[in-house]
Amino acid sequence: MTIKNSKLVLIVSFFIGISGRAQGDISGNIETIFQYLNEDTLIGAIQPPEKALINSYANINYRNSGFKAGVRMEAYMPRILGYPDRFDGAGLGYRYVGYENDLVDVTFGNFYDQFGSGLIFRAYEDRALGFDNMMNGMRLKLKPYKGVTLRGIYGNQRLSFQNGENRYGAGTVRASDLELDITQWVPTMEEKQMRLNVAGSFVSKYQRDNNIDLVLPENIGAYGGRIDVGYKRFFINGEYIIKEQDPSQDNNYIYNHGNAILINTGYSKKGFGVLFSAKSLDNMSFRSDRDAALQDLWIGFIPPLTKTHTYNLVATLYPYESQPMGEVAFQGDLFYKIPKGSKLGGKYGMDLAINFSTAYEPIRRTTGFTPMNETRVAYTTRLFDKSDLIYWRDLNVMLERKIDKKTKVKVSYFNILFNNDIMKLVQAQGLIESHIGVIETQYKINRKHSIRAELQGLWTVGKRDRGNWATLVVEYNISPDWFFSVIYQSNYGNPIPENQVDYPTVFVGKIWGATRLQVGYGRQNEGLFCVGGVCRFVPASNGLTVSFSHSF
Amino acid sequence: MKLVTFLILFSVLPFFGFTQDKHQNLLEKTIPGVDLKNLNGQTINTANISNDGKPVIVSFWATWCSPCKKELNAIHDEYDDWKEETGVKLIAVSIDDERTKNRVTPYVDGQGWEYEILLDPNSEFRRAMGVNNVPHTFVIDGSGKIVYSHNNYSPGDEDLLYDFITALAEKN
């Protein structure tokens, strides 16, 4: 028996052991995505030599009387198209054991966690994107007194999954976080509908100095605090993080400190909500290996201050990505329900949502600095000190109205300015501005049958980049278990006539409670797709895609 | 080989008799305990979710998921009737991460939802509940067991959910 087989037998006997003798709860899920691909040079889709690709996952969690354990088996044979090349083979990708009660919660093995907004520490999984920086080590969570939560973490981060085995990054991550919920100590605060929550974090990474030219710091710390204040329906929260000297490939081995601030404030009442967010950061690439690149081994997470769009053309063509090396960004939102019975609101009222977001390059002052002298401190910056170089701007307005008992209409407009010199996503250089309009209608034929259609148009100013696009989506739903949909996307306005490509796709799906089977065929542009009631990211392809998921 | 030791250990562990109600089916599940915050910043352990013996709907959603919002808005239109007839309570678990988490309060209030909202920004509860994608809707009966699980939303699903909850409430 090979070692791999013996492992499998043990895993099986583990669960047979559980089910045979003791009770407890088992939960988990299975997900499989299969692709059979055709070659399609027009959209750059290549047929891999294997022709058929598959990603498969099985998560199994067990818990009983405070004891918990779980595994995730993963298989990439080989991985589906567009999935990061960090995944290969089949095997055990995640395992943990732990115990918890009201005082302690301890986990050994693999785990995910996040401190505050994640700026200083976030280990998470986004399977659709192929992102997974889980920890391998131990975590202790202690609740010694009401309102007090202390967390301590020690471990290495997952870098890749090669030949069915996890590979972890070179650096060790040590992290701790103390959170105080003051509201629980002051009884009058709750009566007055006030809340106050403060916390502090310290994260340190260790990596041996592997550079022959420079004396690199081996232990690098980052620290910061956060506060969350609320009064009735008003809130303001913020987090500020400082990162010590962290010379890395990302920052070209400079010895600057990094810093980041994130502030959110909002007010809402029934039928009305406003939100404003601001973010300023510099030199905040924080990874557990100084030589890492791409999406590898991030310790911190920089949330993009932009709305997550769901219409295909809006979400997929010019999306914004956070710039960990530096950005100054703002976002504002307004939600308003135009009242029932008013002229605009009609019988059912009308929803209005406006969102604005923008991001700029921070100013880096280099006067008085000799580039790369012995201190290797390259410049100074100040919070919210922005230059005129714009990275991104997005203004969008959405109106939604129920016409009668059966019909709903939603109209949206988006204006997006995208700096491709920074984002480097497409061929065109400089700023690309686009106008996007979407009309969506839904008609409920009867209690079980309904039809939904979307018409989307995108026009780039001056026909820049790939010019104009249109997408038509028609979806027929039979509640609760069937859906059929057709998506027809066309790059009809591409300035290069040979590239005026059409992307037709059909989908059929069947749902049995917590089990879904979905079959799609056609040519797909990459991006976030929402089909048959579920959203996920899909890469560009031409061929057959079958996805199956089941929860238990 | 470390892994083998690990597995041997945990193949053997269950035999040390964690005893519970002998009649409980292994796949009859209760809600796992995860600490989540509500919109008032209070920490709620999901294992404590209950509704005085009446059913609870737990619905996973996100501000960027339009089918999820459609489902919750469709239920919202009838929620008062549902509460009155069945005593049901709906808990909407947002899986919005840091990028969009702050939009939850203004959106929920903008829509006038009266649901209990929990925030699951790092998908901890989502993982524990075995949720692949949103929307995913569960119903928990009066004794805390998960008795309904549905991973989709099509218009009309809310009627079936209503029928299910009505039947469940009548059983009690």
GROMACS .gro file of N, CA and C in nm, chain A residues 405-530:
model
  378
  405LYS      N    1  -4.814   4.376  -0.971
  405LYS     CA    2  -4.785   4.258  -0.889
  405LYS      C    3  -4.685   4.163  -0.956
  406LYS      N    4  -4.682   4.167  -1.089
  406LYS     CA    5  -4.603   4.068  -1.161
  406LYS      C    6  -4.476   4.123  -1.224
  407THR      N    7  -4.467   4.252  -1.241
  407THR     CA    8  -4.357   4.308  -1.320
  407THR      C    9  -4.269   4.400  -1.238
  408LYS      N   10  -4.137   4.383  -1.257
  408LYS     CA   11  -4.039   4.470  -1.193
  408LYS      C   12  -3.946   4.523  -1.300
  409VAL      N   13  -3.906   4.649  -1.289
  409VAL     CA   14  -3.812   4.706  -1.385
  409VAL      C   15  -3.700   4.775  -1.308
  410LYS      N   16  -3.578   4.757  -1.359
  410LYS     CA   17  -3.462   4.818  -1.295
  410LYS      C   18  -3.378   4.883  -1.404
  411VAL      N   19  -3.346   5.010  -1.386
  411VAL     CA   20  -3.267   5.082  -1.485
  411VAL      C   21  -3.140   5.133  -1.417
  412SER      N   22  -3.025   5.114  -1.481
  412SER     CA   23  -2.900   5.158  -1.420
  412SER      C   24  -2.812   5.230  -1.522
  413TYR      N   25  -2.734   5.326  -1.471
  413TYR     CA   26  -2.636   5.393  -1.555
  413TYR      C   27  -2.502   5.399  -1.479
  414PHE      N   28  -2.395   5.375  -1.551
  414PHE     CA   29  -2.261   5.374  -1.492
  414PHE      C   30  -2.168   5.458  -1.578
  415ASN      N   31  -2.082   5.536  -1.513
  415ASN     CA   32  -1.977   5.607  -1.584
  415ASN      C   33  -1.846   5.569  -1.515
  416ILE      N   34  -1.758   5.500  -1.587
  416ILE     CA   35  -1.636   5.447  -1.526
  416ILE      C   36  -1.513   5.501  -1.597
  417LEU      N   37  -1.421   5.557  -1.518
  417LEU     CA   38  -1.293   5.604  -1.571
  417LEU      C   39  -1.185   5.513  -1.513
  418PHE      N   40  -1.104   5.455  -1.601
  418PHE     CA   41  -1.015   5.346  -1.562
  418PHE      C   42  -0.875   5.378  -1.613
  419ASN      N   43  -0.776   5.382  -1.523
  419ASN     CA   44  -0.640   5.413  -1.566
  419ASN      C   45  -0.564   5.284  -1.594
  420ASN      N   46  -0.551   5.252  -1.722
  420ASN     CA   47  -0.489   5.124  -1.756
  420ASN      C   48  -0.337   5.125  -1.740
  421ASP      N   49  -0.275   5.243  -1.729
  421ASP     CA   50  -0.131   5.247  -1.703
  421ASP      C   51  -0.100   5.189  -1.565
  422ILE      N   52  -0.197   5.202  -1.473
  422ILE     CA   53  -0.180   5.150  -1.338
  422ILE      C   54  -0.232   5.007  -1.330
  423MET      N   55  -0.353   4.985  -1.386
  423MET     CA   56  -0.419   4.854  -1.371
  423MET      C   57  -0.362   4.749  -1.466
  424LYS      N   58  -0.310   4.793  -1.580
  424LYS     CA   59  -0.247   4.704  -1.679
  424LYS      C   60  -0.332   4.579  -1.708
  425LEU      N   61  -0.458   4.605  -1.743
  425LEU     CA   62  -0.550   4.493  -1.764
  425LEU      C   63  -0.572   4.467  -1.912
  426VAL      N   64  -0.576   4.576  -1.991
  426VAL     CA   65  -0.606   4.561  -2.134
  426VAL      C   66  -0.491   4.619  -2.217
  427GLN      N   67  -0.508   4.622  -2.350
  427GLN     CA   68  -0.401   4.667  -2.439
  427GLN      C   69  -0.386   4.820  -2.441
  428ALA      N   70  -0.499   4.892  -2.442
  428ALA     CA   71  -0.495   5.037  -2.459
  428ALA      C   72  -0.418   5.105  -2.347
  429GLN      N   73  -0.360   5.223  -2.376
  429GLN     CA   74  -0.285   5.294  -2.273
  429GLN      C   75  -0.366   5.410  -2.216
  430GLY      N   76  -0.331   5.449  -2.095
  430GLY     CA   77  -0.389   5.567  -2.033
  430GLY      C   78  -0.531   5.546  -1.983
  431LEU      N   79  -0.606   5.657  -1.984
  431LEU     CA   80  -0.741   5.654  -1.928
  431LEU      C   81  -0.843   5.602  -2.027
  432ILE      N   82  -0.929   5.514  -1.980
  432ILE     CA   83  -1.038   5.464  -2.062
  432ILE      C   84  -1.167   5.500  -1.990
  433GLU      N   85  -1.252   5.576  -2.058
  433GLU     CA   86  -1.379   5.614  -1.996
  433GLU      C   87  -1.491   5.540  -2.066
  434SER      N   88  -1.585   5.488  -1.988
  434SER     CA   89  -1.697   5.418  -2.052
  434SER      C   90  -1.830   5.458  -1.989
  435HIS      N   91  -1.932   5.457  -2.074
  435HIS     CA   92  -2.071   5.476  -2.030
  435HIS      C   93  -2.140   5.342  -2.044
  436ILE      N   94  -2.213   5.304  -1.941
  436ILE     CA   95  -2.281   5.175  -1.946
  436ILE      C   96  -2.426   5.195  -1.903
  437GLY      N   97  -2.517   5.138  -1.979
  437GLY     CA   98  -2.658   5.144  -1.943
  437GLY      C   99  -2.715   5.003  -1.936
  438VAL      N  100  -2.802   4.979  -1.839
  438VAL     CA  101  -2.862   4.846  -1.826
  438VAL      C  102  -3.011   4.860  -1.796
  439ILE      N  103  -3.092   4.782  -1.866
  439ILE     CA  104  -3.235   4.770  -1.834
  439ILE      C  105  -3.261   4.625  -1.798
  440GLU      N  106  -3.323   4.605  -1.684
  440GLU     CA  107  -3.354   4.468  -1.642
  440GLU      C  108  -3.503   4.461  -1.611
  441THR      N  109  -3.570   4.357  -1.659
  441THR     CA  110  -3.710   4.341  -1.624
  441THR      C  111  -3.734   4.198  -1.580
  442GLN      N  112  -3.832   4.185  -1.493
  442GLN     CA  113  -3.868   4.052  -1.447
  442GLN      C  114  -4.019   4.042  -1.449
  443TYR      N  115  -4.067   3.933  -1.504
  443TYR     CA  116  -4.212   3.914  -1.512
  443TYR      C  117  -4.247   3.779  -1.453
  444LYS      N  118  -4.336   3.781  -1.356
  444LYS     CA  119  -4.376   3.657  -1.291
  444LYS      C  120  -4.503   3.608  -1.360
  445ILE      N  121  -4.488   3.499  -1.436
  445ILE     CA  122  -4.600   3.449  -1.515
  445ILE      C  123  -4.708   3.392  -1.423
  446ASN      N  124  -4.666   3.307  -1.331
  446ASN     CA  125  -4.758   3.257  -1.229
  446ASN      C  126  -4.677   3.221  -1.106
  447ARG      N  127  -4.735   3.142  -1.018
  447ARG     CA  128  -4.670   3.114  -0.890
  447ARG      C  129  -4.533   3.048  -0.908
  448LYS      N  130  -4.515   2.974  -1.016
  448LYS     CA  131  -4.389   2.900  -1.032
  448LYS      C  132  -4.303   2.949  -1.148
  449HIS      N  133  -4.364   3.006  -1.248
  449HIS     CA  134  -4.287   3.041  -1.368
  449HIS      C  135  -4.259   3.191  -1.373
  450SER      N  136  -4.134   3.223  -1.410
  450SER     CA  137  -4.102   3.364  -1.426
  450SER      C  138  -3.995   3.379  -1.533
  451ILE      N  139  -3.991   3.498  -1.591
  451ILE     CA  140  -3.893   3.525  -1.694
  451ILE      C  141  -3.822   3.656  -1.660
  452ARG      N  142  -3.693   3.660  -1.690
  452ARG     CA  143  -3.614   3.777  -1.656
  452ARG      C  144  -3.526   3.811  -1.776
  453ALA      N  145  -3.510   3.939  -1.806
  453ALA     CA  146  -3.425   3.977  -1.918
  453ALA      C  147  -3.342   4.099  -1.881
  454GLU      N  148  -3.220   4.102  -1.934
  454GLU     CA  149  -3.130   4.216  -1.914
  454GLU      C  150  -3.079   4.260  -2.050
  455LEU      N  151  -3.078   4.389  -2.073
  455LEU     CA  152  -3.012   4.442  -2.192
  455LEU      C  153  -2.906   4.541  -2.143
  456GLN      N  154  -2.780   4.511  -2.178
  456GLN     CA  155  -2.669   4.595  -2.131
  456GLN      C  156  -2.595   4.653  -2.251
  457GLY      N  157  -2.555   4.779  -2.241
  457GLY     CA  158  -2.473   4.840  -2.346
  457GLY      C  159  -2.356   4.914  -2.284
  458LEU      N  160  -2.238   4.898  -2.345
  458LEU     CA  161  -2.120   4.969  -2.296
  458LEU      C  162  -2.057   5.045  -2.412
  459TRP      N  163  -2.033   5.175  -2.393
  459TRP     CA  164  -1.971   5.257  -2.496
  459TRP      C  165  -1.846   5.322  -2.438
  460THR      N  166  -1.729   5.298  -2.498
  460THR     CA  167  -1.610   5.367  -2.449
  460THR      C  168  -1.599   5.500  -2.522
  461VAL      N  169  -1.556   5.603  -2.447
  461VAL     CA  170  -1.544   5.736  -2.506
  461VAL      C  171  -1.432   5.733  -2.610
  462GLY      N  172  -1.462   5.783  -2.730
  462GLY     CA  173  -1.364   5.782  -2.839
  462GLY      C  174  -1.336   5.642  -2.892
  463LYS      N  175  -1.428   5.550  -2.866
  463LYS     CA  176  -1.411   5.410  -2.909
  463LYS      C  177  -1.276   5.353  -2.868
  464ARG      N  178  -1.227   5.394  -2.750
  464ARG     CA  179  -1.097   5.348  -2.705
  464ARG      C  180  -1.101   5.200  -2.670
  465ASP      N  181  -0.984   5.143  -2.655
  465ASP     CA  182  -0.970   5.001  -2.621
  465ASP      C  183  -1.052   4.914  -2.717
  466ARG      N  184  -1.142   4.833  -2.664
  466ARG     CA  185  -1.217   4.742  -2.751
  466ARG      C  186  -1.353   4.799  -2.795
  467GLY      N  187  -1.372   4.929  -2.773
  467GLY     CA  188  -1.492   4.994  -2.823
  467GLY      C  189  -1.619   4.951  -2.752
  468ASN      N  190  -1.726   4.933  -2.830
  468ASN     CA  191  -1.859   4.914  -2.773
  468ASN      C  192  -1.900   4.767  -2.759
  469TRP      N  193  -1.981   4.743  -2.657
  469TRP     CA  194  -2.027   4.608  -2.627
  469TRP      C  195  -2.177   4.610  -2.601
  470ALA      N  196  -2.240   4.495  -2.625
  470ALA     CA  197  -2.380   4.478  -2.584
  470ALA      C  198  -2.398   4.337  -2.529
  471THR      N  199  -2.486   4.324  -2.433
  471THR     CA  200  -2.515   4.191  -2.379
  471THR      C  201  -2.666   4.177  -2.358
  472LEU      N  202  -2.717   4.063  -2.401
  472LEU     CA  203  -2.858   4.032  -2.377
  472LEU      C  204  -2.864   3.904  -2.293
  473VAL      N  205  -2.938   3.909  -2.185
  473VAL     CA  206  -2.955   3.791  -2.100
  473VAL      C  207  -3.104   3.761  -2.091
  474VAL      N  208  -3.143   3.639  -2.121
  474VAL     CA  209  -3.283   3.598  -2.102
  474VAL      C  210  -3.281   3.473  -2.016
  475GLU      N  211  -3.361   3.475  -1.911
  475GLU     CA  212  -3.357   3.365  -1.816
  475GLU      C  213  -3.499   3.321  -1.786
  476TYR      N  214  -3.522   3.192  -1.792
  476TYR     CA  215  -3.655   3.139  -1.760
  476TYR      C  216  -3.642   3.052  -1.636
  477ASN      N  217  -3.718   3.085  -1.534
  477ASN     CA  218  -3.709   3.011  -1.407
  477ASN      C  219  -3.837   2.936  -1.378
  478ILE      N  220  -3.820   2.812  -1.336
  478ILE     CA  221  -3.935   2.738  -1.283
  478ILE      C  222  -3.904   2.708  -1.138
  479SER      N  223  -3.973   2.774  -1.049
  479SER     CA  224  -3.947   2.758  -0.907
  479SER      C  225  -3.995   2.620  -0.862
  480PRO      N  226  -3.923   2.549  -0.779
  480PRO     CA  227  -3.795   2.585  -0.720
  480PRO      C  228  -3.676   2.515  -0.784
  481ASP      N  229  -3.695   2.445  -0.897
  481ASP     CA  230  -3.588   2.353  -0.933
  481ASP      C  231  -3.528   2.360  -1.073
  482TRP      N  232  -3.577   2.448  -1.159
  482TRP     CA  233  -3.517   2.453  -1.293
  482TRP      C  234  -3.487   2.596  -1.336
  483PHE      N  235  -3.382   2.613  -1.415
  483PHE     CA  236  -3.366   2.739  -1.486
  483PHE      C  237  -3.298   2.716  -1.620
  484PHE      N  238  -3.332   2.803  -1.715
  484PHE     CA  239  -3.276   2.798  -1.850
  484PHE      C  240  -3.234   2.940  -1.881
  485SER      N  241  -3.114   2.957  -1.935
  485SER     CA  242  -3.081   3.093  -1.970
  485SER      C  243  -2.991   3.101  -2.092
  486VAL      N  244  -3.003   3.213  -2.160
  486VAL     CA  245  -2.924   3.239  -2.279
  486VAL      C  246  -2.855   3.373  -2.257
  487ILE      N  247  -2.725   3.376  -2.281
  487ILE     CA  248  -2.652   3.502  -2.272
  487ILE      C  249  -2.589   3.528  -2.409
  488TYR      N  250  -2.616   3.643  -2.464
  488TYR     CA  251  -2.556   3.677  -2.592
  488TYR      C  252  -2.481   3.808  -2.575
  489GLN      N  253  -2.347   3.798  -2.580
  489GLN     CA  254  -2.266   3.918  -2.564
  489GLN      C  255  -2.195   3.946  -2.695
  490SER      N  256  -2.184   4.073  -2.731
  490SER     CA  257  -2.120   4.106  -2.857
  490SER      C  258  -2.029   4.227  -2.841
  491ASN      N  259  -1.909   4.215  -2.895
  491ASN     CA  260  -1.817   4.328  -2.898
  491ASN      C  261  -1.833   4.397  -3.035
  492TYR      N  262  -1.959   4.429  -3.069
  492TYR     CA  263  -1.993   4.477  -3.204
  492TYR      C  264  -1.918   4.603  -3.244
  493GLY      N  265  -1.876   4.683  -3.144
  493GLY     CA  266  -1.815   4.812  -3.177
  493GLY      C  267  -1.665   4.812  -3.165
  494ASN      N  268  -1.601   4.696  -3.177
  494ASN     CA  269  -1.455   4.693  -3.168
  494ASN      C  270  -1.395   4.766  -3.287
  495PRO      N  271  -1.302   4.861  -3.265
  495PRO     CA  272  -1.243   4.935  -3.377
  495PRO      C  273  -1.172   4.843  -3.477
  496ILE      N  274  -1.127   4.726  -3.432
  496ILE     CA  275  -1.065   4.631  -3.526
  496ILE      C  276  -1.174   4.531  -3.568
  497PRO      N  277  -1.218   4.537  -3.696
  497PRO     CA  278  -1.333   4.456  -3.737
  497PRO      C  279  -1.318   4.306  -3.709
  498GLU      N  280  -1.195   4.251  -3.724
  498GLU     CA  281  -1.178   4.107  -3.699
  498GLU      C  282  -1.205   4.071  -3.553
  499ASN      N  283  -1.193   4.169  -3.465
  499ASN     CA  284  -1.213   4.140  -3.322
  499ASN      C  285  -1.356   4.166  -3.276
  500GLN      N  286  -1.445   4.188  -3.371
  500GLN     CA  287  -1.585   4.209  -3.332
  500GLN      C  288  -1.647   4.072  -3.302
  501VAL      N  289  -1.615   4.021  -3.183
  501VAL     CA  290  -1.649   3.883  -3.148
  501VAL      C  291  -1.784   3.877  -3.075
  502ASP      N  292  -1.858   3.770  -3.101
  502ASP     CA  293  -1.982   3.745  -3.026
  502ASP      C  294  -1.958   3.631  -2.926
  503TYR      N  295  -2.020   3.642  -2.812
  503TYR     CA  296  -2.006   3.539  -2.709
  503TYR      C  297  -2.143   3.481  -2.673
  504PRO      N  298  -2.189   3.381  -2.744
  504PRO     CA  299  -2.318   3.320  -2.706
  504PRO      C  300  -2.298   3.204  -2.608
  505THR      N  301  -2.384   3.195  -2.510
  505THR     CA  302  -2.376   3.085  -2.414
  505THR      C  303  -2.517   3.044  -2.372
  506VAL      N  304  -2.536   2.915  -2.350
  506VAL     CA  305  -2.664   2.868  -2.295
  506VAL      C  306  -2.637   2.794  -2.164
  507PHE      N  307  -2.729   2.806  -2.072
  507PHE     CA  308  -2.718   2.738  -1.944
  507PHE      C  309  -2.848   2.666  -1.910
  508VAL      N  310  -2.835   2.549  -1.850
  508VAL     CA  311  -2.950   2.480  -1.794
  508VAL      C  312  -2.911   2.439  -1.653
  509GLY      N  313  -3.000   2.457  -1.559
  509GLY     CA  314  -2.967   2.420  -1.422
  509GLY      C  315  -3.082   2.348  -1.355
  510LYS      N  316  -3.045   2.257  -1.267
  510LYS     CA  317  -3.146   2.183  -1.191
  510LYS      C  318  -3.105   2.190  -1.044
  511ILE      N  319  -3.201   2.216  -0.959
  511ILE     CA  320  -3.173   2.229  -0.816
  511ILE      C  321  -3.256   2.129  -0.738
  512TRP      N  322  -3.187   2.057  -0.651
  512TRP     CA  323  -3.259   1.971  -0.556
  512TRP      C  324  -3.223   2.021  -0.418
  513GLY      N  325  -3.296   2.112  -0.364
  513GLY     CA  326  -3.264   2.165  -0.230
  513GLY      C  327  -3.126   2.225  -0.224
  514ALA      N  328  -3.035   2.154  -0.155
  514ALA     CA  329  -2.899   2.207  -0.139
  514ALA      C  330  -2.804   2.147  -0.243
  515THR      N  331  -2.859   2.090  -0.349
  515THR     CA  332  -2.776   2.030  -0.454
  515THR      C  333  -2.807   2.100  -0.585
  516ARG      N  334  -2.704   2.138  -0.658
  516ARG     CA  335  -2.723   2.208  -0.785
  516ARG      C  336  -2.640   2.143  -0.893
  517LEU      N  337  -2.699   2.131  -1.010
  517LEU     CA  338  -2.624   2.086  -1.126
  517LEU      C  339  -2.648   2.188  -1.235
  518GLN      N  340  -2.539   2.238  -1.292
  518GLN     CA  341  -2.554   2.340  -1.395
  518GLN      C  342  -2.467   2.305  -1.514
  519VAL      N  343  -2.526   2.311  -1.633
  519VAL     CA  344  -2.454   2.280  -1.754
  519VAL      C  345  -2.457   2.402  -1.844
  520GLY      N  346  -2.340   2.442  -1.891
  520GLY     CA  347  -2.334   2.558  -1.979
  520GLY      C  348  -2.253   2.524  -2.103
  521TYR      N  349  -2.295   2.579  -2.217
  521TYR     CA  350  -2.216   2.557  -2.337
  521TYR      C  351  -2.206   2.687  -2.415
  522GLY      N  352  -2.087   2.716  -2.462
  522GLY     CA  353  -2.071   2.834  -2.545
  522GLY      C  354  -1.940   2.901  -2.520
  523ARG      N  355  -1.934   3.025  -2.566
  523ARG     CA  356  -1.813   3.103  -2.555
  523ARG      C  357  -1.836   3.203  -2.444
  524GLN      N  358  -1.743   3.204  -2.349
  524GLN     CA  359  -1.762   3.292  -2.234
  524GLN      C  360  -1.650   3.391  -2.218
  525ASN      N  361  -1.686   3.515  -2.200
  525ASN     CA  362  -1.590   3.617  -2.166
  525ASN      C  363  -1.561   3.601  -2.017
  526GLU      N  364  -1.443   3.643  -1.972
  526GLU     CA  365  -1.411   3.624  -1.831
  526GLU      C  366  -1.489   3.722  -1.742
  527GLY      N  367  -1.503   3.687  -1.617
  527GLY     CA  368  -1.562   3.781  -1.522
  527GLY      C  369  -1.661   3.721  -1.425
  528LEU      N  370  -1.726   3.810  -1.352
  528LEU     CA  371  -1.825   3.768  -1.254
  528LEU      C  372  -1.958   3.739  -1.324
  529PHE      N  373  -2.002   3.616  -1.317
  529PHE     CA  374  -2.127   3.579  -1.382
  529PHE      C  375  -2.234   3.548  -1.278
  530CYS      N  376  -2.353   3.597  -1.301
  530CYS     CA  377  -2.464   3.565  -1.213
  530CYS      C  378  -2.567   3.494  -1.297
   0.00000   0.00000   0.00000
